[in-house]
Amino acid sequence: MRLNRFEYLLMNNPLRAAVQRRFEAPRLLEMGGSARGGVALELGCGRGVGAELILDRFGVDSLDAFDLDPRMVGLARQRLGGRPVRFWVASGTALPAADDSYDAVFDFGILHHVRDWRRAVAEVARVLKPGGRFYAEEVLEPFIRRTRWLLDHPRTDRFDAEQFRAAIEASGLAVVDWRQWWGWVAWYAARKPVQAGPGGSGEE
Ligand SMILES: C[S@@+](CC[C@H](N)C(=O)[O-])C[C@H]1O[C@@H](n2cnc3c(N)ncnc32)[C@H](O)[C@@H]1O
């Protein structure tokens, strides 16, 4: 679901960028570790501040990133010109990637905008390589309920922190750390288990 005018302004301003740089990226990095040298995917890239952080702080070598809103993808392309990022316009519920493609997938606050967010989480699990990492920051149902006079979000079947954690686990990923703030926002780091080889016990 695209952002309304107010949220569009909220997401495209220096305060949002500062929160992402100073608080969210360091927190997710501390929780999930770096993805140095990997190939990553960002869901709902917005204007590309997250893409910069994924390259510069998480250390990935190359990034694929998409957003439902062509205006956002245009802004992100401008911001990241010359960097190893491929952008496209798409929805998070059907990822145009083969199974086991990415070392890391990033979600900076998009899946609460997606009606079928469980399917999107399952898609994340599908496209991650064994051992790959999922980093997520999500906005929770109580925040959506209290701000519905101001912001447009799907209203049914939203999630709290525990429900989102359970959906990650149900998709086959292992949550390694999760935290929440006032039941409004939550952060997750998860890994896709490595399958046991013949005679091996596998990792995690
Ligand atoms: C709250 S904004 C976050 C933007 C950016 N990740 C950030 O942290 O600043 C949510 C973004 O998700 C995008 N979006 C909403 N529904 C989507 C969907 N189904 N698939 C892909 N992107 C979507 C919106 O266009 C918007 O850019």
JSON list of C-alpha atoms and ligand atoms in Angstrom, two decimals:
[
{"chain": "A", "resi": 1, "resn": "MET", "atom": "CA", "xyz": [0.00, 0.00, 0.00]},
{"chain": "A", "resi": 2, "resn": "ARG", "atom": "CA", "xyz": [1.43, 3.38, -1.06]},
{"chain": "A", "resi": 3, "resn": "LEU", "atom": "CA", "xyz": [2.04, 6.09, 1.55]},
{"chain": "A", "resi": 4, "resn": "ASN", "atom": "CA", "xyz": [-0.44, 8.93, 1.96]},
{"chain": "A", "resi": 5, "resn": "ARG", "atom": "CA", "xyz": [0.80, 12.51, 1.59]},
{"chain": "A", "resi": 6, "resn": "PHE", "atom": "CA", "xyz": [1.62, 12.91, 5.26]},
{"chain": "A", "resi": 7, "resn": "GLU", "atom": "CA", "xyz": [3.62, 9.69, 5.57]},
{"chain": "A", "resi": 8, "resn": "TYR", "atom": "CA", "xyz": [5.36, 10.44, 2.26]},
{"chain": "A", "resi": 9, "resn": "LEU", "atom": "CA", "xyz": [6.64, 13.68, 3.85]},
{"chain": "A", "resi": 10, "resn": "LEU", "atom": "CA", "xyz": [7.47, 11.85, 7.07]},
{"chain": "A", "resi": 11, "resn": "MET", "atom": "CA", "xyz": [9.63, 9.35, 5.19]},
{"chain": "A", "resi": 12, "resn": "ASN", "atom": "CA", "xyz": [11.31, 11.88, 2.90]},
{"chain": "A", "resi": 13, "resn": "ASN", "atom": "CA", "xyz": [12.91, 14.22, 5.39]},
{"chain": "A", "resi": 14, "resn": "PRO", "atom": "CA", "xyz": [16.21, 14.53, 7.29]},
{"chain": "A", "resi": 15, "resn": "LEU", "atom": "CA", "xyz": [14.69, 13.38, 10.59]},
{"chain": "A", "resi": 16, "resn": "ARG", "atom": "CA", "xyz": [13.74, 9.97, 9.17]},
{"chain": "A", "resi": 17, "resn": "ALA", "atom": "CA", "xyz": [17.23, 9.66, 7.66]},
{"chain": "A", "resi": 18, "resn": "ALA", "atom": "CA", "xyz": [18.83, 10.54, 11.02]},
{"chain": "A", "resi": 19, "resn": "VAL", "atom": "CA", "xyz": [16.74, 7.95, 12.88]},
{"chain": "A", "resi": 20, "resn": "GLN", "atom": "CA", "xyz": [17.69, 5.31, 10.33]},
{"chain": "A", "resi": 21, "resn": "ARG", "atom": "CA", "xyz": [21.41, 6.24, 10.44]},
{"chain": "A", "resi": 22, "resn": "ARG", "atom": "CA", "xyz": [21.88, 6.84, 14.14]},
{"chain": "A", "resi": 23, "resn": "PHE", "atom": "CA", "xyz": [19.50, 4.37, 15.69]},
{"chain": "A", "resi": 24, "resn": "GLU", "atom": "CA", "xyz": [18.01, 1.70, 13.44]},
{"chain": "A", "resi": 25, "resn": "ALA", "atom": "CA", "xyz": [21.01, 0.59, 11.38]},
{"chain": "A", "resi": 26, "resn": "PRO", "atom": "CA", "xyz": [23.35, 0.41, 14.44]},
{"chain": "A", "resi": 27, "resn": "ARG", "atom": "CA", "xyz": [20.72, -1.57, 16.36]},
{"chain": "A", "resi": 28, "resn": "LEU", "atom": "CA", "xyz": [20.16, -4.10, 13.54]},
{"chain": "A", "resi": 29, "resn": "LEU", "atom": "CA", "xyz": [23.92, -4.38, 13.01]},
{"chain": "A", "resi": 30, "resn": "GLU", "atom": "CA", "xyz": [24.45, -5.11, 16.69]},
{"chain": "A", "resi": 31, "resn": "MET", "atom": "CA", "xyz": [21.65, -7.70, 16.66]},
{"chain": "A", "resi": 32, "resn": "GLY", "atom": "CA", "xyz": [22.45, -9.53, 13.42]},
{"chain": "A", "resi": 33, "resn": "GLY", "atom": "CA", "xyz": [26.11, -8.78, 12.64]},
{"chain": "A", "resi": 34, "resn": "SER", "atom": "CA", "xyz": [27.45, -7.55, 9.32]},
{"chain": "A", "resi": 35, "resn": "ALA", "atom": "CA", "xyz": [26.76, -9.09, 5.91]},
{"chain": "A", "resi": 36, "resn": "ARG", "atom": "CA", "xyz": [30.23, -8.25, 4.58]},
{"chain": "A", "resi": 37, "resn": "GLY", "atom": "CA", "xyz": [30.92, -9.25, 1.00]},
{"chain": "A", "resi": 38, "resn": "GLY", "atom": "CA", "xyz": [27.39, -10.50, 0.41]},
{"chain": "A", "resi": 39, "resn": "VAL", "atom": "CA", "xyz": [24.64, -9.89, -2.10]},
{"chain": "A", "resi": 40, "resn": "ALA", "atom": "CA", "xyz": [21.59, -8.29, -0.48]},
{"chain": "A", "resi": 41, "resn": "LEU", "atom": "CA", "xyz": [17.97, -7.38, -1.18]},
{"chain": "A", "resi": 42, "resn": "GLU", "atom": "CA", "xyz": [16.07, -4.45, 0.33]},
{"chain": "A", "resi": 43, "resn": "LEU", "atom": "CA", "xyz": [12.25, -4.51, 0.42]},
{"chain": "A", "resi": 44, "resn": "GLY", "atom": "CA", "xyz": [10.50, -1.14, 0.10]},
{"chain": "A", "resi": 45, "resn": "CYS", "atom": "CA", "xyz": [13.68, 0.91, -0.28]},
{"chain": "A", "resi": 46, "resn": "GLY", "atom": "CA", "xyz": [11.94, 4.30, -0.07]},
{"chain": "A", "resi": 47, "resn": "ARG", "atom": "CA", "xyz": [14.30, 7.11, -1.13]},
{"chain": "A", "resi": 48, "resn": "GLY", "atom": "CA", "xyz": [17.43, 5.00, -0.66]},
{"chain": "A", "resi": 49, "resn": "VAL", "atom": "CA", "xyz": [18.83, 5.99, 2.75]},
{"chain": "A", "resi": 50, "resn": "GLY", "atom": "CA", "xyz": [18.58, 2.34, 3.85]},
{"chain": "A", "resi": 51, "resn": "ALA", "atom": "CA", "xyz": [20.37, 1.23, 0.66]},
{"chain": "A", "resi": 52, "resn": "GLU", "atom": "CA", "xyz": [23.31, 3.52, 1.51]},
{"chain": "A", "resi": 53, "resn": "LEU", "atom": "CA", "xyz": [23.50, 2.09, 5.02]},
{"chain": "A", "resi": 54, "resn": "ILE", "atom": "CA", "xyz": [23.30, -1.50, 3.76]},
{"chain": "A", "resi": 55, "resn": "LEU", "atom": "CA", "xyz": [26.31, -0.85, 1.52]},
{"chain": "A", "resi": 56, "resn": "ASP", "atom": "CA", "xyz": [28.33, 1.34, 3.89]},
{"chain": "A", "resi": 57, "resn": "ARG", "atom": "CA", "xyz": [27.58, -0.11, 7.34]},
{"chain": "A", "resi": 58, "resn": "PHE", "atom": "CA", "xyz": [26.56, -3.71, 6.69]},
{"chain": "A", "resi": 59, "resn": "GLY", "atom": "CA", "xyz": [29.33, -4.03, 4.10]},
{"chain": "A", "resi": 60, "resn": "VAL", "atom": "CA", "xyz": [27.46, -5.83, 1.33]},
{"chain": "A", "resi": 61, "resn": "ASP", "atom": "CA", "xyz": [29.12, -5.91, -2.10]},
{"chain": "A", "resi": 62, "resn": "SER", "atom": "CA", "xyz": [25.97, -5.45, -4.14]},
{"chain": "A", "resi": 63, "resn": "LEU", "atom": "CA", "xyz": [22.33, -4.72, -3.53]},
{"chain": "A", "resi": 64, "resn": "ASP", "atom": "CA", "xyz": [18.99, -5.24, -5.25]},
{"chain": "A", "resi": 65, "resn": "ALA", "atom": "CA", "xyz": [16.23, -2.93, -4.01]},
{"chain": "A", "resi": 66, "resn": "PHE", "atom": "CA", "xyz": [12.63, -2.24, -4.95]},
{"chain": "A", "resi": 67, "resn": "ASP", "atom": "CA", "xyz": [9.61, -0.24, -3.90]},
{"chain": "A", "resi": 68, "resn": "LEU", "atom": "CA", "xyz": [5.94, -0.20, -4.90]},
{"chain": "A", "resi": 69, "resn": "ASP", "atom": "CA", "xyz": [6.09, 3.57, -5.49]},
{"chain": "A", "resi": 70, "resn": "PRO", "atom": "CA", "xyz": [7.92, 4.69, -8.67]},
{"chain": "A", "resi": 71, "resn": "ARG", "atom": "CA", "xyz": [8.58, 8.13, -7.11]},
{"chain": "A", "resi": 72, "resn": "MET", "atom": "CA", "xyz": [10.55, 6.47, -4.30]},
{"chain": "A", "resi": 73, "resn": "VAL", "atom": "CA", "xyz": [12.53, 4.35, -6.74]},
{"chain": "A", "resi": 74, "resn": "GLY", "atom": "CA", "xyz": [13.36, 7.51, -8.74]},
{"chain": "A", "resi": 75, "resn": "LEU", "atom": "CA", "xyz": [14.68, 9.26, -5.61]},
{"chain": "A", "resi": 76, "resn": "ALA", "atom": "CA", "xyz": [16.68, 6.19, -4.58]},
{"chain": "A", "resi": 77, "resn": "ARG", "atom": "CA", "xyz": [18.24, 5.89, -8.06]},
{"chain": "A", "resi": 78, "resn": "GLN", "atom": "CA", "xyz": [19.37, 9.53, -7.86]},
{"chain": "A", "resi": 79, "resn": "ARG", "atom": "CA", "xyz": [20.83, 9.08, -4.38]},
{"chain": "A", "resi": 80, "resn": "LEU", "atom": "CA", "xyz": [22.72, 5.88, -5.19]},
{"chain": "A", "resi": 81, "resn": "GLY", "atom": "CA", "xyz": [23.98, 6.82, -8.67]},
{"chain": "A", "resi": 82, "resn": "GLY", "atom": "CA", "xyz": [27.23, 4.98, -9.43]},
{"chain": "A", "resi": 83, "resn": "ARG", "atom": "CA", "xyz": [26.90, 2.53, -6.55]},
{"chain": "A", "resi": 84, "resn": "PRO", "atom": "CA", "xyz": [26.41, -1.24, -7.06]},
{"chain": "A", "resi": 85, "resn": "VAL", "atom": "CA", "xyz": [22.62, -1.22, -6.68]},
{"chain": "A", "resi": 86, "resn": "ARG", "atom": "CA", "xyz": [19.88, -2.41, -9.07]},
{"chain": "A", "resi": 87, "resn": "PHE", "atom": "CA", "xyz": [16.48, -0.78, -8.45]},
{"chain": "A", "resi": 88, "resn": "TRP", "atom": "CA", "xyz": [13.05, -1.73, -9.69]},
{"chain": "A", "resi": 89, "resn": "VAL", "atom": "CA", "xyz": [9.36, -1.06, -9.00]},
{"chain": "A", "resi": 90, "resn": "ALA", "atom": "CA", "xyz": [7.50, -4.08, -7.54]},
{"chain": "A", "resi": 91, "resn": "SER", "atom": "CA", "xyz": [5.50, -5.44, -4.65]},
{"chain": "A", "resi": 92, "resn": "GLY", "atom": "CA", "xyz": [7.02, -7.38, -1.76]},
{"chain": "A", "resi": 93, "resn": "THR", "atom": "CA", "xyz": [4.63, -10.31, -2.02]},
{"chain": "A", "resi": 94, "resn": "ALA", "atom": "CA", "xyz": [6.21, -11.89, -5.13]},
{"chain": "A", "resi": 95, "resn": "LEU", "atom": "CA", "xyz": [9.97, -11.50, -5.28]},
{"chain": "A", "resi": 96, "resn": "PRO", "atom": "CA", "xyz": [11.46, -11.89, -8.77]},
{"chain": "A", "resi": 97, "resn": "ALA", "atom": "CA", "xyz": [14.40, -13.97, -7.55]},
{"chain": "A", "resi": 98, "resn": "ALA", "atom": "CA", "xyz": [15.32, -17.64, -7.50]},
{"chain": "A", "resi": 99, "resn": "ASP", "atom": "CA", "xyz": [15.33, -19.62, -4.27]},
{"chain": "A", "resi": 100, "resn": "ASP", "atom": "CA", "xyz": [18.52, -19.21, -2.18]},
{"chain": "A", "resi": 101, "resn": "SER", "atom": "CA", "xyz": [19.71, -16.03, -4.00]},
{"chain": "A", "resi": 102, "resn": "TYR", "atom": "CA", "xyz": [20.66, -13.56, -1.25]},
{"chain": "A", "resi": 103, "resn": "ASP", "atom": "CA", "xyz": [23.05, -13.43, 1.70]},
{"chain": "A", "resi": 104, "resn": "ALA", "atom": "CA", "xyz": [20.88, -10.82, 3.41]},
{"chain": "A", "resi": 105, "resn": "VAL", "atom": "CA", "xyz": [17.41, -9.29, 3.13]},
{"chain": "A", "resi": 106, "resn": "PHE", "atom": "CA", "xyz": [16.51, -5.95, 4.75]},
{"chain": "A", "resi": 107, "resn": "ASP", "atom": "CA", "xyz": [13.09, -4.60, 5.76]},
{"chain": "A", "resi": 108, "resn": "PHE", "atom": "CA", "xyz": [13.17, -1.02, 7.07]},
{"chain": "A", "resi": 109, "resn": "GLY", "atom": "CA", "xyz": [9.52, -0.59, 7.99]},
{"chain": "A", "resi": 110, "resn": "ILE", "atom": "CA", "xyz": [7.65, -1.87, 4.95]},
{"chain": "A", "resi": 111, "resn": "LEU", "atom": "CA", "xyz": [5.81, -5.10, 5.75]},
{"chain": "A", "resi": 112, "resn": "HIS", "atom": "CA", "xyz": [3.17, -3.38, 7.92]},
{"chain": "A", "resi": 113, "resn": "HIS", "atom": "CA", "xyz": [2.11, -1.74, 4.61]},
{"chain": "A", "resi": 114, "resn": "VAL", "atom": "CA", "xyz": [1.64, -5.12, 2.91]},
{"chain": "A", "resi": 115, "resn": "ARG", "atom": "CA", "xyz": [-1.79, -6.78, 3.22]},
{"chain": "A", "resi": 116, "resn": "ASP", "atom": "CA", "xyz": [-0.42, -10.31, 2.84]},
{"chain": "A", "resi": 117, "resn": "TRP", "atom": "CA", "xyz": [2.62, -9.73, 5.04]},
{"chain": "A", "resi": 118, "resn": "ARG", "atom": "CA", "xyz": [2.91, -13.44, 5.93]},
{"chain": "A", "resi": 119, "resn": "ARG", "atom": "CA", "xyz": [3.39, -14.29, 2.27]},
{"chain": "A", "resi": 120, "resn": "ALA", "atom": "CA", "xyz": [6.03, -11.56, 2.03]},
{"chain": "A", "resi": 121, "resn": "VAL", "atom": "CA", "xyz": [7.90, -13.05, 5.03]},
{"chain": "A", "resi": 122, "resn": "ALA", "atom": "CA", "xyz": [7.70, -16.50, 3.35]},
{"chain": "A", "resi": 123, "resn": "GLU", "atom": "CA", "xyz": [9.17, -14.93, 0.20]},
{"chain": "A", "resi": 124, "resn": "VAL", "atom": "CA", "xyz": [12.06, -13.51, 2.23]},
{"chain": "A", "resi": 125, "resn": "ALA", "atom": "CA", "xyz": [12.79, -17.00, 3.59]},
{"chain": "A", "resi": 126, "resn": "ARG", "atom": "CA", "xyz": [12.61, -18.50, 0.10]},
{"chain": "A", "resi": 127, "resn": "VAL", "atom": "CA", "xyz": [15.11, -16.10, -1.50]},
{"chain": "A", "resi": 128, "resn": "LEU", "atom": "CA", "xyz": [17.66, -16.20, 1.36]},
{"chain": "A", "resi": 129, "resn": "LYS", "atom": "CA", "xyz": [20.62, -18.54, 0.96]},
{"chain": "A", "resi": 130, "resn": "PRO", "atom": "CA", "xyz": [21.13, -21.10, 3.73]},
{"chain": "A", "resi": 131, "resn": "GLY", "atom": "CA", "xyz": [22.99, -19.15, 6.43]},
{"chain": "A", "resi": 132, "resn": "GLY", "atom": "CA", "xyz": [21.61, -15.87, 5.06]},
{"chain": "A", "resi": 133, "resn": "ARG", "atom": "CA", "xyz": [20.34, -13.12, 7.36]},
{"chain": "A", "resi": 134, "resn": "PHE", "atom": "CA", "xyz": [17.04, -11.26, 7.63]},
{"chain": "A", "resi": 135, "resn": "TYR", "atom": "CA", "xyz": [17.13, -7.82, 9.27]},
{"chain": "A", "resi": 136, "resn": "ALA", "atom": "CA", "xyz": [13.77, -6.17, 9.98]},
{"chain": "A", "resi": 137, "resn": "GLU", "atom": "CA", "xyz": [12.41, -3.06, 11.65]},
{"chain": "A", "resi": 138, "resn": "GLU", "atom": "CA", "xyz": [8.62, -3.13, 11.83]},
{"chain": "A", "resi": 139, "resn": "VAL", "atom": "CA", "xyz": [5.75, -0.94, 12.99]},
{"chain": "A", "resi": 140, "resn": "LEU", "atom": "CA", "xyz": [3.18, -2.79, 15.11]},
{"chain": "A", "resi": 141, "resn": "GLU", "atom": "CA", "xyz": [-0.61, -2.93, 15.34]},
{"chain": "A", "resi": 142, "resn": "PRO", "atom": "CA", "xyz": [-1.06, -0.56, 18.35]},
{"chain": "A", "resi": 143, "resn": "PHE", "atom": "CA", "xyz": [0.81, 2.19, 16.50]},
{"chain": "A", "resi": 144, "resn": "ILE", "atom": "CA", "xyz": [-1.26, 1.62, 13.34]},
{"chain": "A", "resi": 145, "resn": "ARG", "atom": "CA", "xyz": [-4.51, 1.74, 15.37]},
{"chain": "A", "resi": 146, "resn": "ARG", "atom": "CA", "xyz": [-3.57, 4.95, 17.20]},
{"chain": "A", "resi": 147, "resn": "THR", "atom": "CA", "xyz": [-2.43, 6.78, 14.06]},
{"chain": "A", "resi": 148, "resn": "ARG", "atom": "CA", "xyz": [-5.19, 5.72, 11.69]},
{"chain": "A", "resi": 149, "resn": "TRP", "atom": "CA", "xyz": [-6.64, 9.24, 11.64]},
{"chain": "A", "resi": 150, "resn": "LEU", "atom": "CA", "xyz": [-3.33, 10.40, 10.14]},
{"chain": "A", "resi": 151, "resn": "LEU", "atom": "CA", "xyz": [-1.68, 7.50, 8.27]},
{"chain": "A", "resi": 152, "resn": "ASP", "atom": "CA", "xyz": [-3.01, 4.98, 5.73]},
{"chain": "A", "resi": 153, "resn": "HIS", "atom": "CA", "xyz": [-2.20, 1.36, 6.50]},
{"chain": "A", "resi": 154, "resn": "PRO", "atom": "CA", "xyz": [-4.10, -1.87, 5.90]},
{"chain": "A", "resi": 155, "resn": "ARG", "atom": "CA", "xyz": [-6.22, -2.20, 9.08]},
{"chain": "A", "resi": 156, "resn": "THR", "atom": "CA", "xyz": [-7.03, -5.88, 9.27]},
{"chain": "A", "resi": 157, "resn": "ASP", "atom": "CA", "xyz": [-4.63, -8.66, 10.22]},
{"chain": "A", "resi": 158, "resn": "ARG", "atom": "CA", "xyz": [-1.85, -6.38, 11.46]},
{"chain": "A", "resi": 159, "resn": "PHE", "atom": "CA", "xyz": [0.71, -7.84, 13.86]},
{"chain": "A", "resi": 160, "resn": "ASP", "atom": "CA", "xyz": [2.23, -7.31, 17.27]},
{"chain": "A", "resi": 161, "resn": "ALA", "atom": "CA", "xyz": [5.88, -8.07, 17.99]},
{"chain": "A", "resi": 162, "resn": "GLU", "atom": "CA", "xyz": [5.23, -11.68, 18.98]},
{"chain": "A", "resi": 163, "resn": "GLN", "atom": "CA", "xyz": [3.04, -12.39, 15.91]},
{"chain": "A", "resi": 164, "resn": "PHE", "atom": "CA", "xyz": [5.73, -11.06, 13.57]},
{"chain": "A", "resi": 165, "resn": "ARG", "atom": "CA", "xyz": [8.38, -13.14, 15.37]},
{"chain": "A", "resi": 166, "resn": "ALA", "atom": "CA", "xyz": [6.15, -16.22, 15.02]},
{"chain": "A", "resi": 167, "resn": "ALA", "atom": "CA", "xyz": [5.67, -15.58, 11.28]},
{"chain": "A", "resi": 168, "resn": "ILE", "atom": "CA", "xyz": [9.44, -15.37, 10.78]},
{"chain": "A", "resi": 169, "resn": "GLU", "atom": "CA", "xyz": [9.87, -18.70, 12.59]},
{"chain": "A", "resi": 170, "resn": "ALA", "atom": "CA", "xyz": [6.93, -20.26, 10.66]},
{"chain": "A", "resi": 171, "resn": "SER", "atom": "CA", "xyz": [8.71, -19.36, 7.40]},
{"chain": "A", "resi": 172, "resn": "GLY", "atom": "CA", "xyz": [11.64, -21.55, 8.46]},
{"chain": "A", "resi": 173, "resn": "LEU", "atom": "CA", "xyz": [14.03, -18.82, 9.65]},
{"chain": "A", "resi": 174, "resn": "ALA", "atom": "CA", "xyz": [15.51, -18.80, 13.16]},
{"chain": "A", "resi": 175, "resn": "VAL", "atom": "CA", "xyz": [15.14, -15.52, 15.06]},
{"chain": "A", "resi": 176, "resn": "VAL", "atom": "CA", "xyz": [18.49, -14.81, 16.74]},
{"chain": "A", "resi": 177, "resn": "ASP", "atom": "CA", "xyz": [17.44, -11.57, 18.46]},
{"chain": "A", "resi": 178, "resn": "TRP", "atom": "CA", "xyz": [14.33, -9.40, 18.68]},
{"chain": "A", "resi": 179, "resn": "ARG", "atom": "CA", "xyz": [13.44, -6.28, 20.62]},
{"chain": "A", "resi": 180, "resn": "GLN", "atom": "CA", "xyz": [10.47, -3.99, 20.85]},
{"chain": "A", "resi": 181, "resn": "TRP", "atom": "CA", "xyz": [9.74, -0.46, 22.03]},
{"chain": "A", "resi": 182, "resn": "TRP", "atom": "CA", "xyz": [6.42, 0.23, 23.76]},
{"chain": "A", "resi": 183, "resn": "GLY", "atom": "CA", "xyz": [4.68, -2.36, 21.61]},
{"chain": "A", "resi": 184, "resn": "TRP", "atom": "CA", "xyz": [4.87, 0.17, 18.76]},
{"chain": "A", "resi": 185, "resn": "VAL", "atom": "CA", "xyz": [8.04, -0.75, 16.90]},
{"chain": "A", "resi": 186, "resn": "ALA", "atom": "CA", "xyz": [10.11, -3.95, 16.84]},
{"chain": "A", "resi": 187, "resn": "TRP", "atom": "CA", "xyz": [13.49, -5.06, 15.45]},
{"chain": "A", "resi": 188, "resn": "TYR", "atom": "CA", "xyz": [14.45, -8.57, 14.39]},
{"chain": "A", "resi": 189, "resn": "ALA", "atom": "CA", "xyz": [17.57, -10.42, 13.25]},
{"chain": "A", "resi": 190, "resn": "ALA", "atom": "CA", "xyz": [17.03, -13.92, 11.86]},
{"chain": "A", "resi": 191, "resn": "ARG", "atom": "CA", "xyz": [19.07, -16.58, 10.02]},
{"chain": "A", "resi": 192, "resn": "LYS", "atom": "CA", "xyz": [18.13, -19.22, 7.49]},
{"chain": "A", "resi": 193, "resn": "PRO", "atom": "CA", "xyz": [19.36, -22.54, 8.86]},
{"chain": "A", "resi": 194, "resn": "VAL", "atom": "CA", "xyz": [22.03, -24.42, 6.95]},
{"chain": "A", "resi": 195, "resn": "GLN", "atom": "CA", "xyz": [20.76, -27.90, 6.04]},
{"chain": "A", "resi": 196, "resn": "ALA", "atom": "CA", "xyz": [22.63, -30.83, 7.50]},
{"chain": "A", "resi": 197, "resn": "GLY", "atom": "CA", "xyz": [24.88, -32.54, 4.93]},
{"chain": "A", "resi": 198, "resn": "PRO", "atom": "CA", "xyz": [25.18, -36.35, 4.76]},
{"chain": "A", "resi": 199, "resn": "GLY", "atom": "CA", "xyz": [26.20, -37.49, 8.23]},
{"chain": "A", "resi": 200, "resn": "GLY", "atom": "CA", "xyz": [26.31, -33.88, 9.51]},
{"chain": "A", "resi": 201, "resn": "SER", "atom": "CA", "xyz": [24.15, -32.22, 12.09]},
{"chain": "A", "resi": 202, "resn": "GLY", "atom": "CA", "xyz": [23.86, -28.87, 10.27]},
{"chain": "A", "resi": 203, "resn": "GLU", "atom": "CA", "xyz": [24.25, -25.42, 11.77]},
{"chain": "A", "resi": 204, "resn": "GLU", "atom": "CA", "xyz": [21.70, -23.79, 14.11]},
{"chain": "B", "resi": 1, "resn": "LIG", "atom": "C1", "xyz": [7.22, 3.47, 5.86]},
{"chain": "B", "resi": 1, "resn": "LIG", "atom": "S1", "xyz": [7.95, 3.55, 4.25]},
{"chain": "B", "resi": 1, "resn": "LIG", "atom": "C2", "xyz": [9.63, 3.08, 4.60]},
{"chain": "B", "resi": 1, "resn": "LIG", "atom": "C3", "xyz": [10.56, 3.50, 3.49]},
{"chain": "B", "resi": 1, "resn": "LIG", "atom": "C4", "xyz": [12.03, 3.21, 3.76]},
{"chain": "B", "resi": 1, "resn": "LIG", "atom": "N1", "xyz": [12.27, 1.78, 3.85]},
{"chain": "B", "resi": 1, "resn": "LIG", "atom": "C5", "xyz": [12.46, 3.90, 5.03]},
{"chain": "B", "resi": 1, "resn": "LIG", "atom": "O1", "xyz": [12.72, 3.21, 6.01]},
{"chain": "B", "resi": 1, "resn": "LIG", "atom": "O2", "xyz": [12.55, 5.12, 5.05]},
{"chain": "B", "resi": 1, "resn": "LIG", "atom": "C6", "xyz": [7.29, 2.09, 3.49]},
{"chain": "B", "resi": 1, "resn": "LIG", "atom": "C7", "xyz": [7.77, 1.92, 2.04]},
{"chain": "B", "resi": 1, "resn": "LIG", "atom": "O3", "xyz": [7.26, 0.68, 1.56]},
{"chain": "B", "resi": 1, "resn": "LIG", "atom": "C8", "xyz": [6.74, 0.89, 0.26]},
{"chain": "B", "resi": 1, "resn": "LIG", "atom": "N2", "xyz": [5.71, -0.14, 0.06]},
{"chain": "B", "resi": 1, "resn": "LIG", "atom": "C9", "xyz": [4.46, -0.21, 0.56]},
{"chain": "B", "resi": 1, "resn": "LIG", "atom": "N3", "xyz": [3.86, -1.34, 0.19]},
{"chain": "B", "resi": 1, "resn": "LIG", "atom": "C10", "xyz": [4.75, -2.04, -0.54]},
{"chain": "B", "resi": 1, "resn": "LIG", "atom": "C11", "xyz": [4.73, -3.29, -1.21]},
{"chain": "B", "resi": 1, "resn": "LIG", "atom": "N4", "xyz": [3.66, -4.08, -1.19]},
{"chain": "B", "resi": 1, "resn": "LIG", "atom": "N5", "xyz": [5.85, -3.70, -1.87]},
{"chain": "B", "resi": 1, "resn": "LIG", "atom": "C12", "xyz": [6.95, -2.90, -1.91]},
{"chain": "B", "resi": 1, "resn": "LIG", "atom": "N6", "xyz": [7.03, -1.71, -1.30]},
{"chain": "B", "resi": 1, "resn": "LIG", "atom": "C13", "xyz": [5.95, -1.28, -0.64]},
{"chain": "B", "resi": 1, "resn": "LIG", "atom": "C14", "xyz": [6.21, 2.31, 0.26]},
{"chain": "B", "resi": 1, "resn": "LIG", "atom": "O4", "xyz": [6.10, 2.85, -1.05]},
{"chain": "B", "resi": 1, "resn": "LIG", "atom": "C15", "xyz": [7.27, 3.00, 1.11]},
{"chain": "B", "resi": 1, "resn": "LIG", "atom": "O5", "xyz": [8.34, 3.48, 0.33]}
]
